mmCIF file with all atom_site columns, C-alpha atoms and ligand atoms in Angstrom:
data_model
loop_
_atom_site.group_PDB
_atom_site.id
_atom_site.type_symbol
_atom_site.label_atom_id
_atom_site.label_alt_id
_atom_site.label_comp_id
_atom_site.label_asym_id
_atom_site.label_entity_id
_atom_site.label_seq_id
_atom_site.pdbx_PDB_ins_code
_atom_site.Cartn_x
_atom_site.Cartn_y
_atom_site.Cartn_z
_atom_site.occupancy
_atom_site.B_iso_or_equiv
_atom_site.pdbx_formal_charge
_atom_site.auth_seq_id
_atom_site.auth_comp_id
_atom_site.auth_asym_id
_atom_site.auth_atom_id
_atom_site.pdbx_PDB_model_num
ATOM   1   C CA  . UNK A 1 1   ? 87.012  160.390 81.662  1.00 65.00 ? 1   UNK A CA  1
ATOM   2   C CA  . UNK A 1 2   ? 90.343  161.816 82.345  1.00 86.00 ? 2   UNK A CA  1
ATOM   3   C CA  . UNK A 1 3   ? 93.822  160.099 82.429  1.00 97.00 ? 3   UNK A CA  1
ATOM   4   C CA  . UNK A 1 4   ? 95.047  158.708 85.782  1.00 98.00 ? 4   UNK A CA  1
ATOM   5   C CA  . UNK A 1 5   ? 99.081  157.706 86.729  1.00 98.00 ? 5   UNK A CA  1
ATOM   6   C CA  . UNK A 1 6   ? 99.398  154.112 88.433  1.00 98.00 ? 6   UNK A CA  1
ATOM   7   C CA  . UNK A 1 7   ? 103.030 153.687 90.287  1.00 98.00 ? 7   UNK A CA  1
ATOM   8   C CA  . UNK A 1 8   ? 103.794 150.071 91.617  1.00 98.00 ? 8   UNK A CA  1
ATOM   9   C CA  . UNK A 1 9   ? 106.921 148.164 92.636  1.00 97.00 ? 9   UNK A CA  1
ATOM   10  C CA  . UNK A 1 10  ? 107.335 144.339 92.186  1.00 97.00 ? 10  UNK A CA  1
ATOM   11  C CA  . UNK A 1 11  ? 110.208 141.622 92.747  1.00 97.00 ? 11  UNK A CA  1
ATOM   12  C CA  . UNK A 1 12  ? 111.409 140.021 89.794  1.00 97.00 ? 12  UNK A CA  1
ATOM   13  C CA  . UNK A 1 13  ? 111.018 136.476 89.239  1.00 98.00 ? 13  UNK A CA  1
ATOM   14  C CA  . UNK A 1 14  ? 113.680 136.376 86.052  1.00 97.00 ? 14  UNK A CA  1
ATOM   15  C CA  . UNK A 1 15  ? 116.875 135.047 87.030  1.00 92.00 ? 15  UNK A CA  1
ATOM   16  C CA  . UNK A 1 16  ? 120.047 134.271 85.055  1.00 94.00 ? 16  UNK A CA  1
ATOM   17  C CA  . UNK A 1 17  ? 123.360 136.456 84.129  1.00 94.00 ? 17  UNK A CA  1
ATOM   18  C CA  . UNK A 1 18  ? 123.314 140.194 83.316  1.00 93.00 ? 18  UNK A CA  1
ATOM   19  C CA  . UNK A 1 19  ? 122.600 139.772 79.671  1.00 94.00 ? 19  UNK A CA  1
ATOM   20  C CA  . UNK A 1 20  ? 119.652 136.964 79.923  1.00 96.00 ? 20  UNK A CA  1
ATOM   21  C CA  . UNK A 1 21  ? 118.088 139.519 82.503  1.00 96.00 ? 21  UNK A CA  1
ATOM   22  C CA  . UNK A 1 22  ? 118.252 142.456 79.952  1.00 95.00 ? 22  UNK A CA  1
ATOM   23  C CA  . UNK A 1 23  ? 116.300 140.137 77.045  1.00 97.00 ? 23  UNK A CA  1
ATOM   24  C CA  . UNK A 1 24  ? 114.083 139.389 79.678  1.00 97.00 ? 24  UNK A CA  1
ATOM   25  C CA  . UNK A 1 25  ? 113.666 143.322 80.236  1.00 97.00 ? 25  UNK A CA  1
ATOM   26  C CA  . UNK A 1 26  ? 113.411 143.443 76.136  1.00 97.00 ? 26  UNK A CA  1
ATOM   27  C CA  . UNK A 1 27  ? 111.101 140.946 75.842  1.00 97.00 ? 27  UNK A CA  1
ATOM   28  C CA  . UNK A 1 28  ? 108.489 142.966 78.329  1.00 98.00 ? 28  UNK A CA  1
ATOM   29  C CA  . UNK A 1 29  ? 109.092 146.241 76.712  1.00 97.00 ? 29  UNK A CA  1
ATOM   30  C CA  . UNK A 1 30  ? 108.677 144.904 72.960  1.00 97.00 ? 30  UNK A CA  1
ATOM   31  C CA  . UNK A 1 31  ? 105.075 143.620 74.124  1.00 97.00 ? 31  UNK A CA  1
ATOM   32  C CA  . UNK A 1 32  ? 103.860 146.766 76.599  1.00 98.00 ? 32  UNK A CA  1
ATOM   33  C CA  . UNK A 1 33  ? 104.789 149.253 73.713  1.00 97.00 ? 33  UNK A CA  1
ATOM   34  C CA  . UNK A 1 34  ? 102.970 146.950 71.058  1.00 97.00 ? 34  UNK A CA  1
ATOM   35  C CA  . UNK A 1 35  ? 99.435  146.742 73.988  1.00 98.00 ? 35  UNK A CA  1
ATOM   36  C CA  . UNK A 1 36  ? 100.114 150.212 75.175  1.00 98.00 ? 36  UNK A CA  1
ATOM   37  C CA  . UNK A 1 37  ? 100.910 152.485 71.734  1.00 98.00 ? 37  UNK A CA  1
ATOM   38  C CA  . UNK A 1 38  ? 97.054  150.532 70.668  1.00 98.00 ? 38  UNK A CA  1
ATOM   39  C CA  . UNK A 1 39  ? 95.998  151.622 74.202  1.00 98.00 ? 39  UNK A CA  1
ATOM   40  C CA  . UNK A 1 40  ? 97.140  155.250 74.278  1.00 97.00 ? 40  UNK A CA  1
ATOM   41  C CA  . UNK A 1 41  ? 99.209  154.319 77.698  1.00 98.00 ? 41  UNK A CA  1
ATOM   42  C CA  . UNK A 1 42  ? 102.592 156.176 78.371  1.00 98.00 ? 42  UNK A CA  1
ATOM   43  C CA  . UNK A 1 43  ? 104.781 155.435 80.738  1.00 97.00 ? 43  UNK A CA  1
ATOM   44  C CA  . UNK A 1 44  ? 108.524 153.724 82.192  1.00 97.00 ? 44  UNK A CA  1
ATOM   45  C CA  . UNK A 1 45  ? 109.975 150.344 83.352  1.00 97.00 ? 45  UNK A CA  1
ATOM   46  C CA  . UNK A 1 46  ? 113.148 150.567 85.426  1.00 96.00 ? 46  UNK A CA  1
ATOM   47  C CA  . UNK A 1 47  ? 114.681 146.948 86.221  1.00 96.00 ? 47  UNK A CA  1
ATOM   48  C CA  . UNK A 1 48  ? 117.584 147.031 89.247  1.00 94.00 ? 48  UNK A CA  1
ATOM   49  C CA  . UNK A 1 49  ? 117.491 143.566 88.341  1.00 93.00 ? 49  UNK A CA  1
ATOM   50  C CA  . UNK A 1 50  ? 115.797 142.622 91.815  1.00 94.00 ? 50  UNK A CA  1
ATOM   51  C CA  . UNK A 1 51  ? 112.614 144.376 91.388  1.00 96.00 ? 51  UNK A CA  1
ATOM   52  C CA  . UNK A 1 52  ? 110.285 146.322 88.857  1.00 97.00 ? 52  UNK A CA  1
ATOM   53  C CA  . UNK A 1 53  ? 109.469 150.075 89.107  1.00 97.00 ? 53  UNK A CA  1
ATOM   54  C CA  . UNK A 1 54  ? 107.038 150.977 86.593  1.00 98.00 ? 54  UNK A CA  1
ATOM   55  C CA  . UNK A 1 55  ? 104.626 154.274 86.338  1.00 98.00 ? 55  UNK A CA  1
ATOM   56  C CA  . UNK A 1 56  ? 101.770 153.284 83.726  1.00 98.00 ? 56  UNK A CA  1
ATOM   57  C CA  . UNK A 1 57  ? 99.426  156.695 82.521  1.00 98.00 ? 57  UNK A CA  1
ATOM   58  C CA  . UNK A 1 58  ? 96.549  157.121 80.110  1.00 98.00 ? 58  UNK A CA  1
ATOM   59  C CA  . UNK A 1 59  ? 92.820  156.327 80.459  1.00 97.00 ? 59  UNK A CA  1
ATOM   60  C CA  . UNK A 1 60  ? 91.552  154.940 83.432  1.00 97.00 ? 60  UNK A CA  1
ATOM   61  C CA  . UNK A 1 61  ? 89.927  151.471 81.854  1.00 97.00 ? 61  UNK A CA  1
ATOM   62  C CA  . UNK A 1 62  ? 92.835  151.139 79.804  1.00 98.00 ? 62  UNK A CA  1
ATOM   63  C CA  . UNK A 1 63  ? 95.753  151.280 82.678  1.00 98.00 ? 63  UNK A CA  1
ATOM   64  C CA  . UNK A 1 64  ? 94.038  149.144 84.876  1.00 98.00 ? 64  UNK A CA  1
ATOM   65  C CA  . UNK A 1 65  ? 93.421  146.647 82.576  1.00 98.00 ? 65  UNK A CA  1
ATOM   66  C CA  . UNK A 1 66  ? 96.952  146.892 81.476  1.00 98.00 ? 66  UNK A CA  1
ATOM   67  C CA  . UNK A 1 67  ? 97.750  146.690 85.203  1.00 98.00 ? 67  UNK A CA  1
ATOM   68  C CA  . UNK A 1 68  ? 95.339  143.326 85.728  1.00 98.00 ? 68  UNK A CA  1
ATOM   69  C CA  . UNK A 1 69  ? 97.723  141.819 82.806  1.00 98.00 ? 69  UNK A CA  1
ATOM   70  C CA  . UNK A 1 70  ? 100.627 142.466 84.138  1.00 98.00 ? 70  UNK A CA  1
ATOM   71  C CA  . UNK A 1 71  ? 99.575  141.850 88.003  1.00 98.00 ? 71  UNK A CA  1
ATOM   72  C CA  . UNK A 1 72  ? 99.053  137.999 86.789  1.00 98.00 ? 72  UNK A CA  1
ATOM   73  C CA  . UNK A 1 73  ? 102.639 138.027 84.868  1.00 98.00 ? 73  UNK A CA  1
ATOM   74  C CA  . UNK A 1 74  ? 104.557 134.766 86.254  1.00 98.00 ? 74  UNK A CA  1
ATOM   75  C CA  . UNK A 1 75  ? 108.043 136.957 85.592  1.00 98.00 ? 75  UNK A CA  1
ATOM   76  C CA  . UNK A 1 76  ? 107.349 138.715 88.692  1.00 98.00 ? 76  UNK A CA  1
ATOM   77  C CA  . UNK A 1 77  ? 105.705 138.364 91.974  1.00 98.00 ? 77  UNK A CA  1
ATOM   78  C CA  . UNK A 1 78  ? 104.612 140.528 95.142  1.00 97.00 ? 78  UNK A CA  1
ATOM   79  C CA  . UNK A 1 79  ? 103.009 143.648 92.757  1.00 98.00 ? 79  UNK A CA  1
ATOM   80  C CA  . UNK A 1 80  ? 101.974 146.268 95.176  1.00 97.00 ? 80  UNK A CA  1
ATOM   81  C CA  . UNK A 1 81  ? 100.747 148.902 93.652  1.00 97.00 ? 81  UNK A CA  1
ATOM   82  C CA  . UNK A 1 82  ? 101.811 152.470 95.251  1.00 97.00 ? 82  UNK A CA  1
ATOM   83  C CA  . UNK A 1 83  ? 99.498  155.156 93.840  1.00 97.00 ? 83  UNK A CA  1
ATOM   84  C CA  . UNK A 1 84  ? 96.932  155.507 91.223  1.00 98.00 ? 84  UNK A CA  1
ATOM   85  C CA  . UNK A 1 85  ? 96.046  159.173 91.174  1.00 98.00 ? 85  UNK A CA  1
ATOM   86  C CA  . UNK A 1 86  ? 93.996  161.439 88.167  1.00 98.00 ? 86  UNK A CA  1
ATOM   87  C CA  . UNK A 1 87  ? 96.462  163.650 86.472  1.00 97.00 ? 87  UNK A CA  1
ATOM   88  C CA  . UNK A 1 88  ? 96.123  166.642 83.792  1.00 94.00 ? 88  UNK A CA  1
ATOM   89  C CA  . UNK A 1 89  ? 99.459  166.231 81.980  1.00 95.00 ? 89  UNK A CA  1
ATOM   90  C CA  . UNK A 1 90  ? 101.581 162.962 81.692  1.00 96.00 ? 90  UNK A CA  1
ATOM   91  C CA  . UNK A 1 91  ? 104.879 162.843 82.864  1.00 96.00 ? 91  UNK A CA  1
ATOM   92  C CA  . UNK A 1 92  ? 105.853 160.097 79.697  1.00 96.00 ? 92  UNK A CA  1
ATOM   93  C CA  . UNK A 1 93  ? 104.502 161.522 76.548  1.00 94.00 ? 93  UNK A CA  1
ATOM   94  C CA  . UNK A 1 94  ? 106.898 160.519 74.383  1.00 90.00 ? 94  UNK A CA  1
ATOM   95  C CA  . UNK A 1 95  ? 107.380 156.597 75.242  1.00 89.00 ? 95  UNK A CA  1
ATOM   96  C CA  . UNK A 1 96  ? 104.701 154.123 74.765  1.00 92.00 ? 96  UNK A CA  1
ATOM   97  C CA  . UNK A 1 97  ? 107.162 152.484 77.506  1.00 94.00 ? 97  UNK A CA  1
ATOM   98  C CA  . UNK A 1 98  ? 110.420 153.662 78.286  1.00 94.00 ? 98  UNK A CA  1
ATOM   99  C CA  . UNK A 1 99  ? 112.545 151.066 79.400  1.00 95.00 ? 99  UNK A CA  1
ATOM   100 C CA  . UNK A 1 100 ? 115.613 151.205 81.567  1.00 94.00 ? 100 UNK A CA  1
ATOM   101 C CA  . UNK A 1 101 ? 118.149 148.597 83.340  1.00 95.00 ? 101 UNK A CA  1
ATOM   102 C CA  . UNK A 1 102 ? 120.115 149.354 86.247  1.00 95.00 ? 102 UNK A CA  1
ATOM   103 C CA  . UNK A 1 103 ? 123.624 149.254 85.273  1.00 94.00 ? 103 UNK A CA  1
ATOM   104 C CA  . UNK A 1 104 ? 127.315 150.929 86.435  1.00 94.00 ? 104 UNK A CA  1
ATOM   105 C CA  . UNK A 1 105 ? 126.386 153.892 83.907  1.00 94.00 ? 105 UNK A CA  1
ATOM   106 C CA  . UNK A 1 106 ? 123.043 154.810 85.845  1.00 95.00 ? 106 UNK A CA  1
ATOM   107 C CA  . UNK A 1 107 ? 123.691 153.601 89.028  1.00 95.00 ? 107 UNK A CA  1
ATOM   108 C CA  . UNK A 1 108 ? 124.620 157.536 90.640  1.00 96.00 ? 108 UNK A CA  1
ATOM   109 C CA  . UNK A 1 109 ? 120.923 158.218 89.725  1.00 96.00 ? 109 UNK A CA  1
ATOM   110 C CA  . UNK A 1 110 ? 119.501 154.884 91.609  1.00 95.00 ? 110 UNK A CA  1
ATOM   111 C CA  . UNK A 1 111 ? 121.965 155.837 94.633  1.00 94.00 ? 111 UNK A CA  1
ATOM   112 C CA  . UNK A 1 112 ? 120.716 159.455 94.524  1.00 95.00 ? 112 UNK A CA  1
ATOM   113 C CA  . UNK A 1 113 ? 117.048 158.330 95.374  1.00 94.00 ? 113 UNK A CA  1
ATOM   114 C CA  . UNK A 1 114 ? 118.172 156.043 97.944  1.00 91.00 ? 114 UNK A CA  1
ATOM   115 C CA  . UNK A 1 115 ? 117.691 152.989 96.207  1.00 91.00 ? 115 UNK A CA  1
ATOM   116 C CA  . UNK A 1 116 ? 120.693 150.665 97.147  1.00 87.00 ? 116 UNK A CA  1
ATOM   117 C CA  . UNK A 1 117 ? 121.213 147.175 96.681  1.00 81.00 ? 117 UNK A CA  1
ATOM   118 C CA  . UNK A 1 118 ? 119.501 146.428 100.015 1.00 81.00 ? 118 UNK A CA  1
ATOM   119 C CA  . UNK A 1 119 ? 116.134 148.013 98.699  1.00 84.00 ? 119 UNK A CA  1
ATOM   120 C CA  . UNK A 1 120 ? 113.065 147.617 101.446 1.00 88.00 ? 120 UNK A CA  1
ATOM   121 C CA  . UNK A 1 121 ? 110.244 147.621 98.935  1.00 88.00 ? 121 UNK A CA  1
ATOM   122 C CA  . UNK A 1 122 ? 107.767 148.538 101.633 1.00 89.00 ? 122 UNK A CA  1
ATOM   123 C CA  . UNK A 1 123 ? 109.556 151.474 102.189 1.00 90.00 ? 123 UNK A CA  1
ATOM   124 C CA  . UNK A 1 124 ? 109.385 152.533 98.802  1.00 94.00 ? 124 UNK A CA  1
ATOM   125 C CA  . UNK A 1 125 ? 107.207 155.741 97.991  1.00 96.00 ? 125 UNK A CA  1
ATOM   126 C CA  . UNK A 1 126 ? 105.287 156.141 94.893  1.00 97.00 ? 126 UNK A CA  1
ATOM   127 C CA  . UNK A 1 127 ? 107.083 160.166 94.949  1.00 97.00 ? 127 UNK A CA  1
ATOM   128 C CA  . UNK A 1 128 ? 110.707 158.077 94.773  1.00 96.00 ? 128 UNK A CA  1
ATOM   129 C CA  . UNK A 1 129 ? 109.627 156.263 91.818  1.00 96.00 ? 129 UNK A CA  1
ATOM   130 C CA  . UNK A 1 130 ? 108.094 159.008 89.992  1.00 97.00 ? 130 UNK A CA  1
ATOM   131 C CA  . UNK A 1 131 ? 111.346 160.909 90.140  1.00 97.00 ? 131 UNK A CA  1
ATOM   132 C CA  . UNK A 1 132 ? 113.670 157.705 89.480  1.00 96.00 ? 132 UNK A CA  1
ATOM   133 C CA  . UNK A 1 133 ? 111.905 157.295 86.547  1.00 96.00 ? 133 UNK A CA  1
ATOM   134 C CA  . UNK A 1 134 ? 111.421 160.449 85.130  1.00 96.00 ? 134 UNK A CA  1
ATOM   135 C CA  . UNK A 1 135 ? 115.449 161.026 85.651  1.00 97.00 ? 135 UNK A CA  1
ATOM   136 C CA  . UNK A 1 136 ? 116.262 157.758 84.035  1.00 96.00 ? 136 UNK A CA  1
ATOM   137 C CA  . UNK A 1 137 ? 114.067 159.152 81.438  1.00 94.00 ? 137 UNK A CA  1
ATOM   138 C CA  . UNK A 1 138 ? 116.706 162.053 81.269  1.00 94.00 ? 138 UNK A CA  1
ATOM   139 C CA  . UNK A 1 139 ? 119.265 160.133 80.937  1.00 95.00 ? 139 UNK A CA  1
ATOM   140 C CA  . UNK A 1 140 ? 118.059 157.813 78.593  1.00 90.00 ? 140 UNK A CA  1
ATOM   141 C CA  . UNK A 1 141 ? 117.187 160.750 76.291  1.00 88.00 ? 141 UNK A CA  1
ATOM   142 C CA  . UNK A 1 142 ? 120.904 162.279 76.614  1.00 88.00 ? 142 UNK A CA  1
ATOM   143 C CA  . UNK A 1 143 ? 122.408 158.446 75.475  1.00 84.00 ? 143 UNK A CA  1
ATOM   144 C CA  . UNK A 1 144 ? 120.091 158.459 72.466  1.00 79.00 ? 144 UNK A CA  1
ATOM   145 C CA  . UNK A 1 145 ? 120.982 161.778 71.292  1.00 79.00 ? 145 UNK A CA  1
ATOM   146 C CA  . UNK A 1 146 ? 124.933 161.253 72.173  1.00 77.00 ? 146 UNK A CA  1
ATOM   147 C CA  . UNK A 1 147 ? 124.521 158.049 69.822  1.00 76.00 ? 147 UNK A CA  1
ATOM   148 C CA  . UNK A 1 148 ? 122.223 160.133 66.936  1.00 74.00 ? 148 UNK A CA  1
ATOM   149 C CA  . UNK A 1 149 ? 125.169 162.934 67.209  1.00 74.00 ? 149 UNK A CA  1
ATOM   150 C CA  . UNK A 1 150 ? 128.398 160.180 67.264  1.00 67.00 ? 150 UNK A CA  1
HETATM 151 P P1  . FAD B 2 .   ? 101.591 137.750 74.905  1.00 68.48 ? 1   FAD B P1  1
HETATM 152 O O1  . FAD B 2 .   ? 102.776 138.642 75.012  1.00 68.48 ? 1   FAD B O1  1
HETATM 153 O O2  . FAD B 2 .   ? 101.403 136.982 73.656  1.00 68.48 ? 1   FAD B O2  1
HETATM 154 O O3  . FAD B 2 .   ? 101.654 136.751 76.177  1.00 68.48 ? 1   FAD B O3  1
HETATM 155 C C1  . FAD B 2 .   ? 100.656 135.741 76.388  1.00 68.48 ? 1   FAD B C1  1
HETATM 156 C C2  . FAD B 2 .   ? 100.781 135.198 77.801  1.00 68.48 ? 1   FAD B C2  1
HETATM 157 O O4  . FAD B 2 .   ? 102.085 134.631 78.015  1.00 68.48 ? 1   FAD B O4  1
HETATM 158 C C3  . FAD B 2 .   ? 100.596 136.272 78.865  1.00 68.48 ? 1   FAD B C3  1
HETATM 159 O O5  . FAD B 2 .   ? 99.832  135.734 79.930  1.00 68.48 ? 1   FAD B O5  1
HETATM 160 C C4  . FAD B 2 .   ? 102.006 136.561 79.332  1.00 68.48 ? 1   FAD B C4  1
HETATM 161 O O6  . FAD B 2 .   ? 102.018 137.017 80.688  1.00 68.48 ? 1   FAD B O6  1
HETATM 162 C C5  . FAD B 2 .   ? 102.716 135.228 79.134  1.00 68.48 ? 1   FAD B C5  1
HETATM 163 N N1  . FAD B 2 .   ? 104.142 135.384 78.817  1.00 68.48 ? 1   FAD B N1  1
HETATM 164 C C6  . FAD B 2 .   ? 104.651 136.005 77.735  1.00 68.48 ? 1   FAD B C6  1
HETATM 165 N N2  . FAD B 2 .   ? 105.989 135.935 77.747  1.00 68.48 ? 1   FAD B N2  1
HETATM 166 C C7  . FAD B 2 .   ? 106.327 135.229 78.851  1.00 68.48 ? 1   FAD B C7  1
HETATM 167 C C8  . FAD B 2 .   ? 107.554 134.803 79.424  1.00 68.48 ? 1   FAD B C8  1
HETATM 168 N N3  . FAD B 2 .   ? 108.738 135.097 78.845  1.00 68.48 ? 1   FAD B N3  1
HETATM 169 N N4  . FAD B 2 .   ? 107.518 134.114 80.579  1.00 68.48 ? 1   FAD B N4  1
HETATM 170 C C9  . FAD B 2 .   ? 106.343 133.836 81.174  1.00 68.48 ? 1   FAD B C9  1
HETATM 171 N N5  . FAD B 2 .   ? 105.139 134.193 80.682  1.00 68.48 ? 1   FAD B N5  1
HETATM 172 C C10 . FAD B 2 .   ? 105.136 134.882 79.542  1.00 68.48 ? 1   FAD B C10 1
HETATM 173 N N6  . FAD B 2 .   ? 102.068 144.620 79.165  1.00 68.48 ? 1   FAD B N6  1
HETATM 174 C C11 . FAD B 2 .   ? 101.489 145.712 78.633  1.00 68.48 ? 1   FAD B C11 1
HETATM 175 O O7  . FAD B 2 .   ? 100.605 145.576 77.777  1.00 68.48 ? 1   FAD B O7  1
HETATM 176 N N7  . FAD B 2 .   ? 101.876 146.956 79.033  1.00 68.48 ? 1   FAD B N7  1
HETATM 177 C C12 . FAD B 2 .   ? 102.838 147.180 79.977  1.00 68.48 ? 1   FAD B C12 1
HETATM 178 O O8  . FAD B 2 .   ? 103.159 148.333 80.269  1.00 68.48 ? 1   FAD B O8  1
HETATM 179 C C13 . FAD B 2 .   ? 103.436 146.045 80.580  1.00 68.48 ? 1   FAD B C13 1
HETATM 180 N N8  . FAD B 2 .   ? 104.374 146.167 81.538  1.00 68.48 ? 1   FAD B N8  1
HETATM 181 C C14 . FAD B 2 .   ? 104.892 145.046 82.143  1.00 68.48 ? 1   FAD B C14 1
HETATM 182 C C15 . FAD B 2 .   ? 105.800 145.178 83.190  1.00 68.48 ? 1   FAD B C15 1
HETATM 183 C C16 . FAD B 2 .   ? 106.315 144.054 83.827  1.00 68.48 ? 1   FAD B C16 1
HETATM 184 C C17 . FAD B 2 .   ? 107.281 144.202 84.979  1.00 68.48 ? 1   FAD B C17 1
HETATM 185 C C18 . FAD B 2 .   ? 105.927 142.756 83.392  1.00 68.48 ? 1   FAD B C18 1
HETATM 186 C C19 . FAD B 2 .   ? 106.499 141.530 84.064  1.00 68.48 ? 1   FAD B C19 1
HETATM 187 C C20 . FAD B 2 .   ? 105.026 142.604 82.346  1.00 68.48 ? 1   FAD B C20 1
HETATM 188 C C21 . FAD B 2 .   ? 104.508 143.735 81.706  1.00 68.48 ? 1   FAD B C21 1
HETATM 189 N N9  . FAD B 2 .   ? 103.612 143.630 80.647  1.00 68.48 ? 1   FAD B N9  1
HETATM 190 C C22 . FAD B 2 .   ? 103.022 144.751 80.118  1.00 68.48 ? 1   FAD B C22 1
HETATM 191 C C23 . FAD B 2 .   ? 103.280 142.323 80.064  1.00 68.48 ? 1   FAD B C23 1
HETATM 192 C C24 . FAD B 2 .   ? 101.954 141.813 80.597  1.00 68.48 ? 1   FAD B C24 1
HETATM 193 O O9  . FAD B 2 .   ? 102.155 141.221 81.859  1.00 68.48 ? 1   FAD B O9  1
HETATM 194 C C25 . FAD B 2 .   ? 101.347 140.773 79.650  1.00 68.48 ? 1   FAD B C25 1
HETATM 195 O O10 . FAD B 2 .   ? 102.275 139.738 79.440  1.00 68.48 ? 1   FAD B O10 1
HETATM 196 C C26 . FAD B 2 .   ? 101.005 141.376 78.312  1.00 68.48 ? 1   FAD B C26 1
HETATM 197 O O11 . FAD B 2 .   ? 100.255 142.563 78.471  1.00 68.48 ? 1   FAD B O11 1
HETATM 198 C C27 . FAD B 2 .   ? 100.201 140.334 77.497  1.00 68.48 ? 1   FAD B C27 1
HETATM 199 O O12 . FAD B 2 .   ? 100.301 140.753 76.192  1.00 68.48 ? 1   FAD B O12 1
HETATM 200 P P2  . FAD B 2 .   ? 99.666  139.900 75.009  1.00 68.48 ? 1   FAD B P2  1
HETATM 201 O O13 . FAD B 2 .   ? 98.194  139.805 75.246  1.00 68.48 ? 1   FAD B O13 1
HETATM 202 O O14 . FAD B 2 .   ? 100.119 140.509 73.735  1.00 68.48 ? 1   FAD B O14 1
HETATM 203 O O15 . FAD B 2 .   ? 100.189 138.447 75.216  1.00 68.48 ? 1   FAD B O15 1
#
């Protein structure tokens, strides 16, 4: 069977300051890529600290079991789940889950998508998130290399 993309947003239930929300963000990311490199899943997790935006790909039984997991994960809350659609070529090949929180160096790239902080998640298209993520993949790529090359 071929691979499929799932897209959904959710409200975060982790509170605290800046820095206990980014272990929080840590602490998800060091378990998905763990599940997801044994799974073959790709994908990204961007945090704006208020809600989850996360684009899960790879084979079909695998993502939406990952996706049943994570639907009954107490550290969030109101998962609605945007797309799931069969794809040809993944848009994450290269992170078992890429990982990004929103912060004053990315926020131009939240803004230019039209996420603000007075988000309506039901207004929130699955097309928005794909390209959120796939430019905070960009620019998460350009920090890594700027830190190799320093
Ligand atoms: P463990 O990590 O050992 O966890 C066992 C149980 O404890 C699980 O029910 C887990 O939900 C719960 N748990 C663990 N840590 C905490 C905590 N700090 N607070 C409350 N409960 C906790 N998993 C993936 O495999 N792939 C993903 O891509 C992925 N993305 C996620 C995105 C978000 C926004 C969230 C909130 C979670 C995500 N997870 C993902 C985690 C997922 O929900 C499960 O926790 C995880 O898959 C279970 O992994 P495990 O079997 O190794 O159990």
């Amino acid at each position: 069977m071929g691979d499929i993309q799932l897209v959904y947003i959710s409200t975060s239930n982790i509170q605290g300051s800046e820095r206990e929300q980014l272990h929080g963000l840590r602490s998800i990311l060091s378990t998905s890529r763990k599940n997801n490199q044994r799974d073959g899943i790709t994908g990204f997790l961007a945090f704006d600290r208020s809600f989850f935006f996360q684009v899960l790909e790879g084979d079909r039984d695998k993502v939406m079991a990952a996706f049943a997991r994570i639907g009954a994960d107490p550290r969030h809350k109101e998962v609605r789940r945007l797309e799931i659609r069969s794809i040809r070529g993944r848009s994450f090949p290269e992170w078992s889950m890429g990982g990004s929180m929103r912060s004053p160096e990315n926020q131009a790239i939240y803004l230019r998508h039209g996420i603000g902080s007075h988000l309506d998640p039901l207004k929130v298209t699955s097309a928005t998130i794909l390209r959120l993520a796939m430019d905070l993949q960009d620019f998460e790529r350009t920090q890594r290399l700027a830190l190799k090359s320093a």
